[in-house]
């Protein structure tokens, strides 16, 4: 029996290798969203390959910019800025709007911008329709790039904001003009709004490496923190 299982395992591995080679060379045609070698497309349905493709963009700045070029994100690439005390910029873009309006422009790394575009399309907009019955017109944010340490401490590790690799989102303006605020509605009286915000927190964890909400600590009582840093957290 062990010999048979061993042979089956070898045959399976060979089959996977052969199939992968055919896909890579373009001999075997499969949909982009199911092709591990195809570039990420923000409009594609999310699956188990999405995170893998998103991670690839952190190592390939050119491919990341190509993904943004095919998206609804209005942006312009920025020149790299040498690190000054841990606050440099690399493969960053200036974003003026995405699939919805923004409270103001922001500077962010390309991978963070792609993750934010995925979050908007596959989490934010569907959650607004499901829980609030309408579209989101504008995203309110507190900024991205700030040369500082975590929680503004005098000493310690630099924040992901120091390299524009994080964004803080404080609320949303709906199509009818109503505003949903993280500070007011996370534990507010309207169960639809609190359910909407919790759906955003949970859904964001599919794309961002770190997601922090009011459940994390008092410092995040009024906003969501999303970043593409080296750690993983969903709080």
Tab-separated table of C-alpha atoms in Angstrom:
chain	number	residue	atom	x	y	z
A	1	UNK	CA	0.000	0.000	0.000
A	2	UNK	CA	2.765	2.582	0.825
A	3	UNK	CA	4.374	1.850	-2.556
A	4	UNK	CA	1.069	2.407	-4.376
A	5	UNK	CA	0.419	5.658	-2.496
A	6	UNK	CA	3.936	6.823	-3.276
A	7	UNK	CA	3.463	6.153	-6.986
A	8	UNK	CA	0.114	7.967	-6.966
A	9	UNK	CA	1.713	10.969	-5.263
A	10	UNK	CA	4.492	11.060	-7.855
A	11	UNK	CA	1.988	10.774	-10.691
A	12	UNK	CA	-0.074	13.603	-9.197
A	13	UNK	CA	2.962	15.853	-8.859
A	14	UNK	CA	4.011	15.113	-12.422
A	15	UNK	CA	0.497	15.886	-13.633
A	16	UNK	CA	0.471	19.202	-11.795
A	17	UNK	CA	3.908	20.085	-13.173
A	18	UNK	CA	2.917	19.233	-16.747
A	19	UNK	CA	-0.357	21.165	-16.461
A	20	UNK	CA	1.453	24.145	-14.963
A	21	UNK	CA	3.966	24.114	-17.797
A	22	UNK	CA	1.206	24.045	-20.425
A	23	UNK	CA	-0.598	26.944	-18.738
A	24	UNK	CA	2.620	28.952	-18.411
A	25	UNK	CA	3.449	28.488	-22.124
A	26	UNK	CA	-0.103	29.381	-23.133
A	27	UNK	CA	-0.806	25.957	-24.662
A	28	UNK	CA	-3.613	25.301	-22.186
A	29	UNK	CA	-6.084	28.194	-22.103
A	30	UNK	CA	-7.820	28.812	-18.783
A	31	UNK	CA	-9.609	31.911	-17.430
A	32	UNK	CA	-7.361	34.680	-16.097
A	33	UNK	CA	-8.790	34.425	-12.586
A	34	UNK	CA	-7.852	30.714	-12.437
A	35	UNK	CA	-4.446	31.110	-14.031
A	36	UNK	CA	-1.721	31.462	-11.362
A	37	UNK	CA	0.678	32.931	-13.963
A	38	UNK	CA	-1.732	35.604	-15.258
A	39	UNK	CA	-1.521	39.134	-13.821
A	40	UNK	CA	-4.037	40.232	-11.234
A	41	UNK	CA	-7.127	42.013	-12.534
A	42	UNK	CA	-9.108	44.055	-10.026
A	43	UNK	CA	-12.379	43.250	-11.793
A	44	UNK	CA	-11.868	39.477	-11.612
A	45	UNK	CA	-13.895	37.452	-9.132
A	46	UNK	CA	-11.904	36.946	-5.931
A	47	UNK	CA	-10.592	33.437	-5.268
A	48	UNK	CA	-7.700	31.680	-3.538
A	49	UNK	CA	-5.242	33.026	-6.129
A	50	UNK	CA	-6.066	36.693	-5.491
A	51	UNK	CA	-3.882	37.064	-2.399
A	52	UNK	CA	-1.025	35.257	-4.134
A	53	UNK	CA	-1.207	37.575	-7.126
A	54	UNK	CA	-1.479	40.620	-4.881
A	55	UNK	CA	1.624	39.546	-2.950
A	56	UNK	CA	3.482	39.218	-6.247
A	57	UNK	CA	2.943	42.937	-6.883
A	58	UNK	CA	4.944	43.804	-3.775
A	59	UNK	CA	7.978	42.314	-5.529
A	60	UNK	CA	7.230	43.569	-9.048
A	61	UNK	CA	6.668	47.322	-9.260
A	62	UNK	CA	6.227	47.326	-13.034
A	63	UNK	CA	3.480	44.712	-12.952
A	64	UNK	CA	1.785	46.582	-10.106
A	65	UNK	CA	1.618	49.784	-12.156
A	66	UNK	CA	0.300	47.772	-15.111
A	67	UNK	CA	-2.545	46.453	-12.924
A	68	UNK	CA	-3.459	50.002	-11.895
A	69	UNK	CA	-3.306	51.159	-15.519
A	70	UNK	CA	-6.178	48.783	-16.339
A	71	UNK	CA	-8.283	49.837	-13.343
A	72	UNK	CA	-10.635	52.694	-12.507
A	73	UNK	CA	-8.057	54.286	-10.211
A	74	UNK	CA	-7.017	57.769	-11.350
A	75	UNK	CA	-3.357	58.029	-10.421
A	76	UNK	CA	0.110	59.161	-11.430
A	77	UNK	CA	3.388	57.414	-10.558
A	78	UNK	CA	5.738	59.291	-8.237
A	79	UNK	CA	9.548	59.224	-8.318
A	80	UNK	CA	11.190	57.137	-5.631
A	81	UNK	CA	12.391	59.132	-2.659
A	82	UNK	CA	15.471	57.903	-0.767
A	83	UNK	CA	14.786	56.892	2.806
A	84	UNK	CA	15.270	59.774	5.220
A	85	UNK	CA	15.062	58.355	8.696
A	86	UNK	CA	12.891	55.475	7.495
A	87	UNK	CA	10.445	57.697	5.602
A	88	UNK	CA	11.285	57.133	1.948
A	89	UNK	CA	8.946	56.365	-0.946
A	90	UNK	CA	9.283	53.423	-3.331
A	91	UNK	CA	6.921	52.462	-6.167
A	92	UNK	CA	4.371	55.013	-4.962
A	93	UNK	CA	1.504	56.737	-6.755
A	94	UNK	CA	-0.664	59.776	-6.136
A	95	UNK	CA	-4.342	58.816	-6.233
A	96	UNK	CA	-7.039	61.380	-7.048
A	97	UNK	CA	-9.991	59.003	-7.155
A	98	UNK	CA	-10.870	55.340	-7.479
A	99	UNK	CA	-14.207	53.741	-8.262
A	100	UNK	CA	-15.755	56.360	-5.944
A	101	UNK	CA	-14.765	59.880	-4.931
A	102	UNK	CA	-12.221	60.481	-2.180
A	103	UNK	CA	-12.268	63.137	0.528
A	104	UNK	CA	-8.870	64.219	-0.822
A	105	UNK	CA	-5.981	62.902	-2.874
A	106	UNK	CA	-3.514	60.543	-1.232
A	107	UNK	CA	-0.026	59.159	-1.794
A	108	UNK	CA	0.371	55.405	-1.372
A	109	UNK	CA	2.522	52.495	-2.422
A	110	UNK	CA	1.271	50.780	-5.543
A	111	UNK	CA	0.425	47.487	-3.740
A	112	UNK	CA	-1.601	49.368	-1.104
A	113	UNK	CA	-3.475	51.192	-3.866
A	114	UNK	CA	-4.299	47.919	-5.643
A	115	UNK	CA	-5.462	46.363	-2.362
A	116	UNK	CA	-7.659	49.397	-1.735
A	117	UNK	CA	-9.171	49.106	-5.227
A	118	UNK	CA	-9.918	45.419	-4.584
A	119	UNK	CA	-11.477	46.319	-1.237
A	120	UNK	CA	-13.706	48.956	-2.828
A	121	UNK	CA	-14.947	46.756	-5.661
A	122	UNK	CA	-15.372	43.460	-3.830
A	123	UNK	CA	-16.182	44.551	-0.259
A	124	UNK	CA	-17.213	48.194	0.153
A	125	UNK	CA	-19.683	48.577	-2.701
A	126	UNK	CA	-21.416	45.170	-2.277
A	127	UNK	CA	-21.661	45.680	1.521
A	128	UNK	CA	-23.259	49.105	1.066
A	129	UNK	CA	-25.889	47.647	-1.238
A	130	UNK	CA	-26.549	44.704	1.070
A	131	UNK	CA	-26.703	46.513	4.414
A	132	UNK	CA	-27.715	50.061	3.451
A	133	UNK	CA	-29.515	49.606	0.141
A	134	UNK	CA	-27.532	52.224	-1.761
A	135	UNK	CA	-24.192	53.177	-3.269
A	136	UNK	CA	-21.168	54.800	-1.648
A	137	UNK	CA	-20.423	58.223	-3.148
A	138	UNK	CA	-17.252	59.158	-1.268
A	139	UNK	CA	-14.629	57.594	1.001
A	140	UNK	CA	-13.465	59.757	3.909
A	141	UNK	CA	-9.867	59.129	4.935
A	142	UNK	CA	-7.390	60.598	7.412
A	143	UNK	CA	-4.348	60.235	5.206
A	144	UNK	CA	-1.634	57.819	4.199
A	145	UNK	CA	1.877	59.284	4.239
A	146	UNK	CA	3.251	60.590	7.545
A	147	UNK	CA	6.850	60.311	8.728
A	148	UNK	CA	6.200	58.996	12.231
A	149	UNK	CA	6.461	56.024	14.552
A	150	UNK	CA	3.593	53.702	15.470
A	151	UNK	CA	0.926	55.536	17.510
A	152	UNK	CA	3.013	58.738	17.234
A	153	UNK	CA	5.445	57.506	19.882
A	154	UNK	CA	8.721	59.355	20.332
A	155	UNK	CA	10.668	56.098	20.072
A	156	UNK	CA	10.040	52.741	18.500
A	157	UNK	CA	9.324	51.179	15.137
A	158	UNK	CA	8.297	53.304	12.195
A	159	UNK	CA	4.644	53.146	11.210
A	160	UNK	CA	3.701	51.821	7.776
A	161	UNK	CA	2.437	55.375	7.238
A	162	UNK	CA	6.085	56.468	7.182
A	163	UNK	CA	6.453	54.856	3.747
A	164	UNK	CA	2.881	55.515	2.516
A	165	UNK	CA	2.080	51.845	2.959
A	166	UNK	CA	-1.036	52.427	5.107
A	167	UNK	CA	-4.319	54.299	4.897
A	168	UNK	CA	-6.723	55.335	7.669
A	169	UNK	CA	-10.414	55.402	6.679
A	170	UNK	CA	-12.836	57.303	8.913
A	171	UNK	CA	-16.167	57.055	7.132
A	172	UNK	CA	-18.266	57.092	3.995
A	173	UNK	CA	-20.714	59.442	2.281
A	174	UNK	CA	-23.663	57.578	0.773
A	175	UNK	CA	-25.471	58.357	-2.466
A	176	UNK	CA	-28.297	60.104	-0.580
A	177	UNK	CA	-25.852	62.321	1.325
A	178	UNK	CA	-25.915	60.457	4.633
A	179	UNK	CA	-22.565	59.889	6.347
A	180	UNK	CA	-21.526	56.628	8.000
A	181	UNK	CA	-18.811	57.255	10.580
A	182	UNK	CA	-16.530	54.642	12.139
A	183	UNK	CA	-16.473	56.666	15.367
A	184	UNK	CA	-20.244	57.164	15.633
A	185	UNK	CA	-21.622	54.026	14.022
A	186	UNK	CA	-19.302	51.173	15.035
A	187	UNK	CA	-21.179	50.917	18.330
A	188	UNK	CA	-24.088	53.159	17.321
A	189	UNK	CA	-27.845	52.710	17.551
A	190	UNK	CA	-28.404	51.756	13.903
A	191	UNK	CA	-27.747	47.987	13.527
A	192	UNK	CA	-27.569	48.296	9.741
A	193	UNK	CA	-24.680	50.732	9.932
A	194	UNK	CA	-22.754	48.735	12.514
A	195	UNK	CA	-23.271	45.556	10.461
A	196	UNK	CA	-22.023	47.417	7.378
A	197	UNK	CA	-18.856	48.567	9.146
A	198	UNK	CA	-18.146	45.104	10.534
A	199	UNK	CA	-18.585	43.624	7.067
A	200	UNK	CA	-15.978	46.094	5.829
A	201	UNK	CA	-13.526	45.168	8.577
A	202	UNK	CA	-13.931	41.444	7.922
A	203	UNK	CA	-13.805	41.809	4.140
A	204	UNK	CA	-10.747	44.066	4.223
A	205	UNK	CA	-8.770	41.228	5.807
A	206	UNK	CA	-8.973	39.382	2.478
A	207	UNK	CA	-6.706	41.973	0.847
A	208	UNK	CA	-4.727	43.989	3.399
A	209	UNK	CA	-1.999	42.481	5.561
A	210	UNK	CA	-3.070	44.444	8.646
A	211	UNK	CA	-6.618	45.609	9.409
A	212	UNK	CA	-7.288	47.423	12.687
A	213	UNK	CA	-10.717	48.625	13.840
A	214	UNK	CA	-12.199	50.150	17.017
A	215	UNK	CA	-12.143	46.637	18.481
A	216	UNK	CA	-8.332	46.782	18.496
A	217	UNK	CA	-7.631	49.711	20.813
A	218	UNK	CA	-8.668	53.256	21.701
A	219	UNK	CA	-6.246	54.772	19.202
A	220	UNK	CA	-8.379	53.269	16.410
A	221	UNK	CA	-11.722	54.297	17.872
A	222	UNK	CA	-12.500	56.633	14.973
A	223	UNK	CA	-11.038	54.873	11.927
A	224	UNK	CA	-9.979	51.701	10.156
A	225	UNK	CA	-6.253	51.218	9.627
A	226	UNK	CA	-5.299	49.234	6.509
A	227	UNK	CA	-1.692	48.460	5.599
A	228	UNK	CA	0.495	46.180	3.471
A	229	UNK	CA	3.318	45.707	5.960
A	230	UNK	CA	5.275	42.582	6.912
A	231	UNK	CA	2.860	41.446	9.638
A	232	UNK	CA	-0.627	39.916	9.580
A	233	UNK	CA	-3.464	41.060	11.820
A	234	UNK	CA	-7.243	41.327	11.559
A	235	UNK	CA	-8.640	43.018	14.643
